[in-house]
Short mmCIF file of C-alpha atoms and ligand atoms in Angstrom, two decimals:
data_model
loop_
_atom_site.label_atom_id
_atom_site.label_comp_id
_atom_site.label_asym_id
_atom_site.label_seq_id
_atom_site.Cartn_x
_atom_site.Cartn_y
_atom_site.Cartn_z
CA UNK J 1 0.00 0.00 0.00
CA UNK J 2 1.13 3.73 -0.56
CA UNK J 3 -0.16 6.31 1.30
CA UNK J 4 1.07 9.64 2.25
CA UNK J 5 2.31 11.50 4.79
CA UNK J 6 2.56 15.31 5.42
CA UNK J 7 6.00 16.08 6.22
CA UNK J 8 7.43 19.71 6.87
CA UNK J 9 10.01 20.94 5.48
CA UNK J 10 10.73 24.50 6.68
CA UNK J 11 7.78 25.78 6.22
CA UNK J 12 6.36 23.91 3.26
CA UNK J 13 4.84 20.78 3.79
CA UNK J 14 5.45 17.81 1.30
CA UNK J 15 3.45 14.99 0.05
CA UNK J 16 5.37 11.68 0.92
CA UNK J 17 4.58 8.63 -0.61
CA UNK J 18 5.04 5.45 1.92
CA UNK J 19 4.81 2.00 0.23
CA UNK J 20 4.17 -1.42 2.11
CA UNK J 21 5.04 -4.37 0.10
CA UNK J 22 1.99 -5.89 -1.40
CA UNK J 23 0.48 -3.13 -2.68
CA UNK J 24 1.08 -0.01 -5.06
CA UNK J 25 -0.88 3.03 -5.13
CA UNK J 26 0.19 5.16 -7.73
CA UNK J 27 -3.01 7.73 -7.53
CA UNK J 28 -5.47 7.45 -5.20
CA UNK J 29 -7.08 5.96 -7.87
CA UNK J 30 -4.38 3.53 -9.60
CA UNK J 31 -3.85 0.36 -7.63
CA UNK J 32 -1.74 -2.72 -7.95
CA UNK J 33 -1.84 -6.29 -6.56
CA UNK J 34 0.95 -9.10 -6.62
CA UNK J 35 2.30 -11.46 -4.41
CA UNK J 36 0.23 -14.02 -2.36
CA UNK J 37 -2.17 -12.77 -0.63
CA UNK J 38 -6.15 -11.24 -1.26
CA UNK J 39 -6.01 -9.02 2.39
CA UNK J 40 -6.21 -6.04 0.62
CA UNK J 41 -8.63 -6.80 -2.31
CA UNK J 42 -11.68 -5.20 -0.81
CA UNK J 43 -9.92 -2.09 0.08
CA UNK J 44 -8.67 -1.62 -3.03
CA UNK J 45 -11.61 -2.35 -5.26
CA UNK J 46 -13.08 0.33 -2.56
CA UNK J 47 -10.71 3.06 -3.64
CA UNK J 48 -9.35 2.18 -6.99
CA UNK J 49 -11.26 2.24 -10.71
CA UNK J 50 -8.05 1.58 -12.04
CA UNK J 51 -6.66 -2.12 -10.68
CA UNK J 52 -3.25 -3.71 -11.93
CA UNK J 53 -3.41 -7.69 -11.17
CA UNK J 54 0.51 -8.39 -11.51
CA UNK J 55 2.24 -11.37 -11.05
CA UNK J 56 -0.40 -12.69 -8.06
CA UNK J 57 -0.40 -16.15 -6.72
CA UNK J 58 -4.14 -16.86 -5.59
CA UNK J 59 -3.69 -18.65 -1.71
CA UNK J 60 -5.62 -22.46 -2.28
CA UNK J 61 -9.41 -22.46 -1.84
CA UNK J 62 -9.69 -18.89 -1.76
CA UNK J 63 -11.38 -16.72 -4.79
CA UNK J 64 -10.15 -13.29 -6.63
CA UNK J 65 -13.46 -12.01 -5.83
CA UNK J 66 -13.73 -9.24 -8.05
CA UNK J 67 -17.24 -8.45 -6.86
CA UNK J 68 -16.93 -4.92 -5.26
CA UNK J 69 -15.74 -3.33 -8.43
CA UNK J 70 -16.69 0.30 -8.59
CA UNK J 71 -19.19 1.15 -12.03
CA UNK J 72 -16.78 1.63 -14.61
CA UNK J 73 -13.60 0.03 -12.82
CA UNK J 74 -10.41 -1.50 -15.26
CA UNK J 75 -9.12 -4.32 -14.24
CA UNK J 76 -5.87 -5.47 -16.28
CA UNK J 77 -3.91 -8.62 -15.44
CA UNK J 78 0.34 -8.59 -16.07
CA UNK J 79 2.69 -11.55 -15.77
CA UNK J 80 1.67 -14.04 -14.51
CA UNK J 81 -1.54 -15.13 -12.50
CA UNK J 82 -1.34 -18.63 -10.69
CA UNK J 83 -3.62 -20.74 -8.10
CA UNK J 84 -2.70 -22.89 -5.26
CA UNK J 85 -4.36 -26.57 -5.32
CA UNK J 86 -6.98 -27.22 -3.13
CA UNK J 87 -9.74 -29.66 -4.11
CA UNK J 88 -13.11 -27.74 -4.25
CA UNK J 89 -15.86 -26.87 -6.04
CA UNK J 90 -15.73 -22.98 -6.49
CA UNK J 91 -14.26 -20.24 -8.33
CA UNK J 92 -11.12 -19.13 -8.77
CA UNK J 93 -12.31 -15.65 -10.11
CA UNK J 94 -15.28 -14.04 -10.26
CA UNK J 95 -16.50 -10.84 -11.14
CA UNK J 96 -19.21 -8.67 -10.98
CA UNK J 97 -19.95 -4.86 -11.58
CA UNK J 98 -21.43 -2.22 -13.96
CA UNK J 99 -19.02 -0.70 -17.01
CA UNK J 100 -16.42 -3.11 -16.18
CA UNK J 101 -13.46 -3.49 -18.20
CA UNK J 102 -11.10 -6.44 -17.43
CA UNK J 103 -8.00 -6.97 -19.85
CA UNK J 104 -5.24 -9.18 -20.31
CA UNK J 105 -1.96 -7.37 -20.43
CA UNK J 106 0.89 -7.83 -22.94
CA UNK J 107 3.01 -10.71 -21.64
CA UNK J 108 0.33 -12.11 -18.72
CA UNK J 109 -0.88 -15.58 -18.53
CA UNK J 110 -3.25 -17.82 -16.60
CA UNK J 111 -1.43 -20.45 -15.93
CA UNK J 112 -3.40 -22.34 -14.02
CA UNK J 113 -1.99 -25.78 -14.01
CA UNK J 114 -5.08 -27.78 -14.41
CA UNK J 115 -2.72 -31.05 -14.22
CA UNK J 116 -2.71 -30.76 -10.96
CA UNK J 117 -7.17 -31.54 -10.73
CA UNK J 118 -6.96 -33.96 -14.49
CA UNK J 119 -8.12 -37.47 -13.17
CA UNK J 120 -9.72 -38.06 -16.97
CA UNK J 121 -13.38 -37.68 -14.71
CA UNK J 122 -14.25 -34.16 -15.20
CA UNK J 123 -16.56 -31.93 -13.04
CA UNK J 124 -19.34 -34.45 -11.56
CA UNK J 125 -16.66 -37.07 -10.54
CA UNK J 126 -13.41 -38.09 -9.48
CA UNK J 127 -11.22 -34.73 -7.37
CA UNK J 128 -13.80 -31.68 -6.46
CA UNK J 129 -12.16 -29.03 -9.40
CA UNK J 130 -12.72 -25.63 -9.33
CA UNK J 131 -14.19 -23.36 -12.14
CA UNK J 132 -11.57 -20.94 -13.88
CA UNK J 133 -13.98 -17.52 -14.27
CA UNK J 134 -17.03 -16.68 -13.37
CA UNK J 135 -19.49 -13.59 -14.09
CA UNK J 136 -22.36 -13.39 -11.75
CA UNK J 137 -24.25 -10.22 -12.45
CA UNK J 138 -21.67 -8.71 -14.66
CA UNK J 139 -23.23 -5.84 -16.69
CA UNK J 140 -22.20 -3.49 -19.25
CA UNK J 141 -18.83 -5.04 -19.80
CA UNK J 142 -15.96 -6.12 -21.36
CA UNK J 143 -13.80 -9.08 -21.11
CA UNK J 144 -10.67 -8.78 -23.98
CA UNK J 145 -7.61 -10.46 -24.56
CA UNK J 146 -7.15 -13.07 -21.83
CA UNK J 147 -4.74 -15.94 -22.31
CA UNK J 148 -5.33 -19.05 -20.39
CA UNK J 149 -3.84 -22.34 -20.10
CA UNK J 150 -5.08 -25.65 -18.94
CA UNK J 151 -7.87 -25.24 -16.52
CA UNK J 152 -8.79 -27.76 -13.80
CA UNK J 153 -12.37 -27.91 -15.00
CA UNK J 154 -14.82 -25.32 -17.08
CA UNK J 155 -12.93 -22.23 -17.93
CA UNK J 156 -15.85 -19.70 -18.47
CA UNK J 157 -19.12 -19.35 -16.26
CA UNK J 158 -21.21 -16.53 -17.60
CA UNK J 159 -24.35 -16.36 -15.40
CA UNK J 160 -26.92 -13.82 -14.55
CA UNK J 161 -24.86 -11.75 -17.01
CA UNK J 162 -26.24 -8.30 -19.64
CA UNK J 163 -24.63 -6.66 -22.12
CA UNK J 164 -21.37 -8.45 -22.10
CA UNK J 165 -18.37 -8.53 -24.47
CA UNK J 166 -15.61 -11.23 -24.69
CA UNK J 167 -12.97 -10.60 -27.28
CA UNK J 168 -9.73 -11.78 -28.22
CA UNK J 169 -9.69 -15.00 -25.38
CA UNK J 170 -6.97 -17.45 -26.04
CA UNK J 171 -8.32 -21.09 -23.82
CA UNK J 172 -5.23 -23.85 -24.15
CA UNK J 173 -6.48 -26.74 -22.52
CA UNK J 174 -4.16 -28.79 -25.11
CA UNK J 175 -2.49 -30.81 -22.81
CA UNK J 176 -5.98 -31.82 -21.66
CA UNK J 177 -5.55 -34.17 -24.28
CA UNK J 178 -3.40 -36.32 -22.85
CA UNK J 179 -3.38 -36.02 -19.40
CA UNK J 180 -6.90 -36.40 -18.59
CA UNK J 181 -8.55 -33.12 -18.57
CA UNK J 182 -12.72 -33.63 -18.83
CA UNK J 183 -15.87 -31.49 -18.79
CA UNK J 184 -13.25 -28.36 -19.54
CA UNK J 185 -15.74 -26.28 -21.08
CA UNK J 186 -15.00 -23.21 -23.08
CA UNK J 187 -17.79 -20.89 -22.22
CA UNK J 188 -21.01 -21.85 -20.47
CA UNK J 189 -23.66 -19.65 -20.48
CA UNK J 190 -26.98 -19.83 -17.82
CA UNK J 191 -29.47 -16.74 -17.59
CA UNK J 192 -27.93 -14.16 -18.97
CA UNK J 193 -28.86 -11.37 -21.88
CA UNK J 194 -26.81 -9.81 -25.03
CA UNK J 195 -23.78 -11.84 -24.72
CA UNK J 196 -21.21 -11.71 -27.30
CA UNK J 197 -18.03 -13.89 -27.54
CA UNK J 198 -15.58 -13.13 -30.79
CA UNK J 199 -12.57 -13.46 -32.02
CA UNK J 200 -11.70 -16.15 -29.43
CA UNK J 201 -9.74 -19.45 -29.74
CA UNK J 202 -10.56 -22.23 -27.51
CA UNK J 203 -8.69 -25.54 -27.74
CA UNK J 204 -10.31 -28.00 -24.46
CA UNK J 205 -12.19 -31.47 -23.79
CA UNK J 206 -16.08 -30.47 -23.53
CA UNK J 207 -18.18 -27.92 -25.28
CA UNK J 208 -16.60 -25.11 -27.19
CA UNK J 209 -19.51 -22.86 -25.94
CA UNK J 210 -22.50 -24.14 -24.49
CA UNK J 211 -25.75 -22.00 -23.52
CA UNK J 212 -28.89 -23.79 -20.97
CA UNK J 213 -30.67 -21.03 -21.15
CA UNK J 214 -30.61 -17.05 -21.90
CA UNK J 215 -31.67 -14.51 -24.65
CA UNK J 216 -29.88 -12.69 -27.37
CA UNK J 217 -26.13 -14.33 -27.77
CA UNK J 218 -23.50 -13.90 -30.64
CA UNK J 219 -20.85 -16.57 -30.95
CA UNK J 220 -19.37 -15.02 -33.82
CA UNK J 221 -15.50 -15.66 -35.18
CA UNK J 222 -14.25 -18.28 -33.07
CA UNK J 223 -12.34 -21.25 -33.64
CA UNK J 224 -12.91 -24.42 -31.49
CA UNK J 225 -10.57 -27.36 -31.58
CA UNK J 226 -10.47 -31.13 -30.00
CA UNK J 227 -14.13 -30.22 -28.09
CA UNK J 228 -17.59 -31.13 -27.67
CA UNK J 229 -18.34 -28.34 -30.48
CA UNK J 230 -20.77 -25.26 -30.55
CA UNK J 231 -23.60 -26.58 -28.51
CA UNK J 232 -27.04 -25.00 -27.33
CA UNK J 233 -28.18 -27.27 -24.06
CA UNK J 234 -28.22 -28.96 -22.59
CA UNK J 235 -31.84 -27.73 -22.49
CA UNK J 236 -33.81 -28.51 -19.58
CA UNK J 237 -34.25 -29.67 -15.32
CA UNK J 238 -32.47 -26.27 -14.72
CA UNK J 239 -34.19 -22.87 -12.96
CA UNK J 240 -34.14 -21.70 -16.60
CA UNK J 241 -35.06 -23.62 -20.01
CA UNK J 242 -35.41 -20.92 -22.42
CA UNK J 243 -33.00 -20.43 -25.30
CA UNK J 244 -33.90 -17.53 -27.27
CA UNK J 245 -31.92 -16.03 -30.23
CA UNK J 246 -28.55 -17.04 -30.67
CA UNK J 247 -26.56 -16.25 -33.89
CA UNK J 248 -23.94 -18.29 -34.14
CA UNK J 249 -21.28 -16.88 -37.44
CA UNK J 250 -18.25 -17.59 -39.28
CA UNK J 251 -16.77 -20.36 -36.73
CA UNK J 252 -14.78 -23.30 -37.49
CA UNK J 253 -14.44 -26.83 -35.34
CA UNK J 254 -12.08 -29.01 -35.88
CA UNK J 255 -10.89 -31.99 -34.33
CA UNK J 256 -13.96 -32.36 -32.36
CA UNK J 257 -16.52 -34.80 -31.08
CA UNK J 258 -19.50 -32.59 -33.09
CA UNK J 259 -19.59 -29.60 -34.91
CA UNK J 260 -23.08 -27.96 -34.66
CA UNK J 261 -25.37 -29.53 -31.53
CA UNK J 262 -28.44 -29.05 -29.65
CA UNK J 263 -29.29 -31.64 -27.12
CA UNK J 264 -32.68 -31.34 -25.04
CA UNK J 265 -33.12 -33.53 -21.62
CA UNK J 266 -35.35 -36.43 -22.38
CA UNK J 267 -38.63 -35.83 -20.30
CA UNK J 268 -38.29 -32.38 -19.36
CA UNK J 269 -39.90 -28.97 -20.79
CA UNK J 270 -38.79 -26.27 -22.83
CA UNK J 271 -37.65 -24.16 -25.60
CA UNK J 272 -35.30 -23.40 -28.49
CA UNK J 273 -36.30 -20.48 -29.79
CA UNK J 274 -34.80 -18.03 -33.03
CA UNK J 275 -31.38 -19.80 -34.03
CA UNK J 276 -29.16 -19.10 -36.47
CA UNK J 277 -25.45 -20.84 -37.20
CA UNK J 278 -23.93 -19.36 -40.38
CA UNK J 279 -20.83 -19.74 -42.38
CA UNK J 280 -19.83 -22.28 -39.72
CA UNK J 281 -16.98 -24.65 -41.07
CA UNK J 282 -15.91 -28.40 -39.72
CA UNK J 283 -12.76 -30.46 -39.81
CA UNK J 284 -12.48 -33.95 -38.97
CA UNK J 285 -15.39 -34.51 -36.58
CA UNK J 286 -15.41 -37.85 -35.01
CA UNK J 287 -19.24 -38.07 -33.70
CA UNK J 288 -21.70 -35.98 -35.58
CA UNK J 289 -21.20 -33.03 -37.67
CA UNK J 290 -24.77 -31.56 -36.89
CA UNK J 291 -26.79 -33.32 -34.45
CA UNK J 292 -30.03 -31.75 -32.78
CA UNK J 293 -31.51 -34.59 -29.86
CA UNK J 294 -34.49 -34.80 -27.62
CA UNK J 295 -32.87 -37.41 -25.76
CA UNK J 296 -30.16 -36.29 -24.03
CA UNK J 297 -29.01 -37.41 -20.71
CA UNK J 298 -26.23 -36.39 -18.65
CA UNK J 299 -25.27 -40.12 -18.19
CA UNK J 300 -26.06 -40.92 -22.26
CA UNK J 301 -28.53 -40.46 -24.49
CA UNK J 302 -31.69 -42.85 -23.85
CA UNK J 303 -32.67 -43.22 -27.73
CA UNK J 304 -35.62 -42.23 -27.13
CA UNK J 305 -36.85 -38.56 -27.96
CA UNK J 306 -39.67 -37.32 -26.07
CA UNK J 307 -42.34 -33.79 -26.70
CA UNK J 308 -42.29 -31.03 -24.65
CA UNK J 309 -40.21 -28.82 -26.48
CA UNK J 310 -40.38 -26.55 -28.98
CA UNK J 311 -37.32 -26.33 -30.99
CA UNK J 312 -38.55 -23.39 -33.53
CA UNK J 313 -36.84 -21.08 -35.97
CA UNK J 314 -33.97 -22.94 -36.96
CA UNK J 315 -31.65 -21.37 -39.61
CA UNK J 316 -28.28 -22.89 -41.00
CA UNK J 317 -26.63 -21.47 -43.63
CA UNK J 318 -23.37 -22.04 -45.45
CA UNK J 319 -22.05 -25.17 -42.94
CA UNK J 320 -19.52 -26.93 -44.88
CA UNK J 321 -17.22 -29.52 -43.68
CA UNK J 322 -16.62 -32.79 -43.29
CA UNK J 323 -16.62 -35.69 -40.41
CA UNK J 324 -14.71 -38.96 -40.13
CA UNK J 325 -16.22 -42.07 -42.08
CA UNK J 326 -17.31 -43.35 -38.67
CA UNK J 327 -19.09 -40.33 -38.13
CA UNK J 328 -22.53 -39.78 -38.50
CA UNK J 329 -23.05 -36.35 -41.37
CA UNK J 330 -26.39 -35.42 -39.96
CA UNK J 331 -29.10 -36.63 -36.83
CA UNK J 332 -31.74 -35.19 -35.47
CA UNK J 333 -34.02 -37.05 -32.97
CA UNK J 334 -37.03 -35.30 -32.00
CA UNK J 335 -40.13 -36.65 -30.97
CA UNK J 336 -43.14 -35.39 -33.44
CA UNK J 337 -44.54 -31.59 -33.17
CA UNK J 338 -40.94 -30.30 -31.56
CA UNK J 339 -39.31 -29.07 -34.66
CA UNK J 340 -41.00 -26.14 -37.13
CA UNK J 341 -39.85 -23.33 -38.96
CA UNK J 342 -36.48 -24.54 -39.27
CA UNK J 343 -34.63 -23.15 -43.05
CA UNK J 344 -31.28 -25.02 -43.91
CA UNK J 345 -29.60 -23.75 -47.18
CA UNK J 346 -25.99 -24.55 -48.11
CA UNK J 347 -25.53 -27.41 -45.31
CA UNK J 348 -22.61 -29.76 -46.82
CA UNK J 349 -21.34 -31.95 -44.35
CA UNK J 350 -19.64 -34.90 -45.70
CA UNK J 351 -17.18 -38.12 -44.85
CA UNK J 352 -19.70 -40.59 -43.41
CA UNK J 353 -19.91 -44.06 -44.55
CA UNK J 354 -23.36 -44.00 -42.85
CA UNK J 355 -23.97 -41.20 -45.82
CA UNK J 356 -26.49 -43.28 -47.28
CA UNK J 357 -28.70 -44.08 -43.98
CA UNK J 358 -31.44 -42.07 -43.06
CA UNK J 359 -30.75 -40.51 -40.02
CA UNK J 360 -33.70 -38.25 -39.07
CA UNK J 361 -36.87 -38.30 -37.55
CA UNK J 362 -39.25 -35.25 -36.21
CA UNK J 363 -37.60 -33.19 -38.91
CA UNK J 364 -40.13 -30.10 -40.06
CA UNK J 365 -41.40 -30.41 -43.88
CA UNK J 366 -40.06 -28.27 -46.47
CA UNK J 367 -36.68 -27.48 -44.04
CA UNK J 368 -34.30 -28.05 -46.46
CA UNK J 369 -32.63 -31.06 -44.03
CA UNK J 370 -31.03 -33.66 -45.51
CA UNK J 371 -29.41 -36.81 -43.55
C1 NAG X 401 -1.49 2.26 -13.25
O1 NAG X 401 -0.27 1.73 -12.75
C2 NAG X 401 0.32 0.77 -13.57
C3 NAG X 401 1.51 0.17 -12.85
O2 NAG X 401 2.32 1.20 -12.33
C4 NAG X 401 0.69 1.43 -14.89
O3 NAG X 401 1.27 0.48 -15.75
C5 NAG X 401 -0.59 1.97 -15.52
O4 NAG X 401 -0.28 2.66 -16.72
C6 NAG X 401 -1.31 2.91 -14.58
N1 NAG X 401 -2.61 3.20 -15.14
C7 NAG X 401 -3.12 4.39 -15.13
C8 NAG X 401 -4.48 4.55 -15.73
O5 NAG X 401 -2.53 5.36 -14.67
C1 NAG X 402 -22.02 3.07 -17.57
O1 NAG X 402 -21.52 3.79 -18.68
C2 NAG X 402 -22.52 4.50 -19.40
C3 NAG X 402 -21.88 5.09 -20.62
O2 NAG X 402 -20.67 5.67 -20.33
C4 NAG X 402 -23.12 5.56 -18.47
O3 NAG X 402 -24.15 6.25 -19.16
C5 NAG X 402 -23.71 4.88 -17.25
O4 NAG X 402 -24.18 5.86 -16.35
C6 NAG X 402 -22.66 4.01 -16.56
N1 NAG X 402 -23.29 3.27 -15.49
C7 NAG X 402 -22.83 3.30 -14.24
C8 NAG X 402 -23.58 2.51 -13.22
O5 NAG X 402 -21.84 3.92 -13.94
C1 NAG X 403 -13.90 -14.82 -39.61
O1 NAG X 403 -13.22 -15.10 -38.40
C2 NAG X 403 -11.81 -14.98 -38.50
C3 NAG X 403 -11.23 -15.37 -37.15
O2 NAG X 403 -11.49 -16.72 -36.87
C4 NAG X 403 -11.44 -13.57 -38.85
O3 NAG X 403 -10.04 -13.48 -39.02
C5 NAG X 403 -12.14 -13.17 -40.14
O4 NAG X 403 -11.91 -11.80 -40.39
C6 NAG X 403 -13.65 -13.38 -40.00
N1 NAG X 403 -14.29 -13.12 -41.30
C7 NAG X 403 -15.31 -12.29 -41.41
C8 NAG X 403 -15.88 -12.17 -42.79
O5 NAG X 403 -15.74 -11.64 -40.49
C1 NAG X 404 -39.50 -40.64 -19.27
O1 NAG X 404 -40.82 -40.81 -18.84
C2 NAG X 404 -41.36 -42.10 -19.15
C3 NAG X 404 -42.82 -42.11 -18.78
O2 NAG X 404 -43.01 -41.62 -17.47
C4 NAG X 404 -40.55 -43.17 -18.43
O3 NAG X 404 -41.02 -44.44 -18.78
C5 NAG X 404 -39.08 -43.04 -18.82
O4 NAG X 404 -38.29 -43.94 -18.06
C6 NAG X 404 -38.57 -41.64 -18.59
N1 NAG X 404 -37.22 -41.52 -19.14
C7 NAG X 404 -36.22 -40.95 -18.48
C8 NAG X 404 -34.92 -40.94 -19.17
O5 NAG X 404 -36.35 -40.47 -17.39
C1 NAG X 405 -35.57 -16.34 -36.49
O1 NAG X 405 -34.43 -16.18 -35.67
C2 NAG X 405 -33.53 -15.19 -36.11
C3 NAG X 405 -32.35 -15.15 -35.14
O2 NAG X 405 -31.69 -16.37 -35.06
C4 NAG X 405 -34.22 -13.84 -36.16
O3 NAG X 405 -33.32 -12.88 -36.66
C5 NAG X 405 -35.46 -13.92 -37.00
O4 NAG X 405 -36.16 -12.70 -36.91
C6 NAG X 405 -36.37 -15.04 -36.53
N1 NAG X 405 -37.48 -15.19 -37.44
C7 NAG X 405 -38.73 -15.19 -37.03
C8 NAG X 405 -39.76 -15.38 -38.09
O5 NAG X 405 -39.03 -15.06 -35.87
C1 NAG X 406 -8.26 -36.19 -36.96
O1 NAG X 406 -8.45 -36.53 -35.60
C2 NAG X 406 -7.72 -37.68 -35.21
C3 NAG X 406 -8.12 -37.99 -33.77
O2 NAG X 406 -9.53 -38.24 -33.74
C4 NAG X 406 -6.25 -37.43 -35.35
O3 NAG X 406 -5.54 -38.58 -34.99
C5 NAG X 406 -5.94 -37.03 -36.78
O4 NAG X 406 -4.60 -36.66 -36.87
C6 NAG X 406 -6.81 -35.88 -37.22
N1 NAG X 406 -6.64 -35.65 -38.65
C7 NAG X 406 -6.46 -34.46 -39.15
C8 NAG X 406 -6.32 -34.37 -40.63
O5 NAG X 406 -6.40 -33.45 -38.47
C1 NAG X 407 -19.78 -30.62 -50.56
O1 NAG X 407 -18.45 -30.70 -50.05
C2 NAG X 407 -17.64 -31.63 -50.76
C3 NAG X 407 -16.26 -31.72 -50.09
O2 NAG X 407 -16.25 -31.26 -48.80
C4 NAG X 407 -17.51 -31.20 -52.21
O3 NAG X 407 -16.77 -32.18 -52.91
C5 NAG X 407 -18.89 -31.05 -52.83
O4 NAG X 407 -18.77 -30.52 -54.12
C6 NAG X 407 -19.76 -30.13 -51.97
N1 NAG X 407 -21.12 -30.14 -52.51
C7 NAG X 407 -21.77 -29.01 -52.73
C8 NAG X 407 -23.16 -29.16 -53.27
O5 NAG X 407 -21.29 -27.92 -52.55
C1 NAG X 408 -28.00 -43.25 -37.36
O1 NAG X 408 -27.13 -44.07 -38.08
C2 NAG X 408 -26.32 -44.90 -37.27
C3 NAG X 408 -25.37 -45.66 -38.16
O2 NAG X 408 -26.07 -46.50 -39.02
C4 NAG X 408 -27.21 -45.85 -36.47
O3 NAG X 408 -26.39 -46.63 -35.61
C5 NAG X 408 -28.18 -45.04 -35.65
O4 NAG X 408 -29.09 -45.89 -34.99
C6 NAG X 408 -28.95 -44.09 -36.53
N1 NAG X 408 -29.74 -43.21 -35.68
C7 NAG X 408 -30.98 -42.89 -35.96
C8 NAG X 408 -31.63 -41.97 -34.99
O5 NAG X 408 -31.56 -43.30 -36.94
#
């Protein structure tokens, strides 16, 4: 901490600056925070709109609660930022706040050595891992130019979230691949309104981006790679089950389970409202290149759609790519009356040796879907 001192000097007095180690203060309202310790994180999100995150170890269990940020605070990470391993369950950031701008600085890095948590059982099983970042109540913001590396779990939990901006995010969960990272989801999105995500690269083991529920979100010039793919859903069983308009453009996934999916919970209520994916590309997709399902269960999909959603207004447009020959081009599942309004023009998934099978049901007539 600096603070200052009067100090006379003959008969002026002199502002002294006095510095403790922790913390720098170059204005009253510039702050910095490094070393190992969050003791003076609420006084400084108190008094500063202008907060340097520097080269800060976060002490095990404990959470960068950035969740006293003044209205129109910066927050800009330098060097780098690393956690201590406890096994739990919660956050290692959050953030809330109004006109919040939190960047990654030239040089920084998350580093949060996610090797530590990888047991190859993700979140539900195995070590309790902690998520990387959430938002809870974040409005009015923007998140640019993070770069993170290997997560213990989900990387990105936007909840309860308006008017948000993430740009330029690099997620490296590569050596997930082999070393058992699971369920390390991109960005996952609950109850939130006017999210956008762009220009963001996200190599992990679950879904590239994945919203439950929540109005107006832009996915828009991302790449995804060795994921779950570009997923709406799983829809249902939650405190929210309403997807509404989500425009999903110029993406590519490659080396991923799917490319394009929407899953629905078998049995429960719903609905997928005004959806758009366009100019979305695919590379070497092992499961299913597009794949909408009314079956979906956490623990596998039962086979067997069931009503109770409505999945309506369903654009793709310009999706080209192709899957491996064990892949499957094209499913959907849906039980009858789900599915309407849906307009596919310019879908061209190929590579399946299943090309010729007929892999739809509860499709809409006249949708331009071909399996
Ligand atoms: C705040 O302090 C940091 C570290 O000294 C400096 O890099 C940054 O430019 C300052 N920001 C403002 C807005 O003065
Ligand atoms: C957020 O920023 C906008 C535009 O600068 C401003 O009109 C609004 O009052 C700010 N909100 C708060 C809570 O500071
Ligand atoms: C598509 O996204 C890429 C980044 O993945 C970007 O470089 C390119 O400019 C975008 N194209 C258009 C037409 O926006
Ligand atoms: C869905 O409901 C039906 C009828 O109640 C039941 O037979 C079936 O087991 C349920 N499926 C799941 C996955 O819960
Ligand atoms: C369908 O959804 C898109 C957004 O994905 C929206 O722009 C369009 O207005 C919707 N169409 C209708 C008829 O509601
Ligand atoms: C496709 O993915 C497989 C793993 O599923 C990988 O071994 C192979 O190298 C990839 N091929 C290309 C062309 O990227
Ligand atoms: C579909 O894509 C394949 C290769 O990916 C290409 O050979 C074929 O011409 C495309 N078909 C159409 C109708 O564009
Ligand atoms: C889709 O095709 C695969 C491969 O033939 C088959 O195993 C699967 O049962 C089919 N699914 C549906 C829903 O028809």
């Amino acid at each position: 901490m600096k603070y200052y001192v009067a100090v006379l000097i003959g008969v002026a007095t002199v502002i002294v600056p006095v510095f403790t180690q922790d913390l720098n203060e170059d204005a009253v309202n510039n702050c910095t925070l490094t070393g190992g310790s969050l003791n003076n994180l609420n006084s400084i999100q108190q008094r500063c709109t202008s907060i340097t995150i520097q080269d800060l170890t976060v002490p095990a269990g404990q959470t960068l609660s950035l969740t006293a940020l003044k209205a129109g605070s910066t927050v800009t990470f330098n060097g780098l930022i690393r956690f201590g391993y406890a096994e739990w369950t919660g956050d290692l950031i959050v953030v809330s706040g109004t006109n919040i701008t939190i960047i990654g600085g030239s040089g920084h890095l998350f580093d949060c050595h996610g090797e530590r948590w990888w047991d190859g059982l993700g979140a539900n099983n195995g070590k309790l891992k902690p998520t990387l970042f959430q938002t809870n109540n974040l409005l009015y913001s923007n998140v640019r130019g993070l770069r993170i590396k290997n997560t213990p779990a989900r990387c990105f939990a936007i909840q309860s979230s308006q008017h948000v901006v993430f740009s330029n995010i690099i997620i490296d969960n590569l050596d997930g691949n082999s070393n058992g990272g699971h369920n390390t989801d991109g960005f996952d999105l609950n109850e939130n309104n006017d999210i956008t995500i762009q220009y963001s690269q996200i190599v992990n083991q679950d879904d590239c981006f994945a919203i439950n529920s929540g109005t107006n979100c832009y996915f828009y010039h991302n790449h995804c790679s060795g994921g779950h793919g570009i997923s709406i859903g799983s829809v249902g069983d939650r405190r929210s089950n309403v997807v509404r308009n989500v425009h999903v453009r110029n993406c590519t996934v490659v080396n991923s389970e799917n490319g394009i999916r929407i899953k629905t919970i078998a049995n429960a209520t719903g609905q997928v409202l005004d959806i758009t994916y366009e100019d979305v590309t695919m590379q070497n997709i092992t499961n299913y290149g597009i794949v909408v399902r009314g079956d979906y269960r956490n623990s596998g999909p039962t086979g067997h759609p069931t009503g109770g959603f409505s999945i309506k207004n369903l654009t793709l447009s310009n999706i080209q790519g192709w899957v491996q020959r064990t892949a499957i081009n094209v499913m959907v599942l849906l039980a009858g009356g789900v599915a309407s309004e849906w307009r596919w023009t310019r879908v061209n998934v190929t590579g399946s040796r299943f090309a010729h099978i007929n892999n739809c049901t509860g499709v809409p007539p006249n949708s331009g879907v071909e399996c």
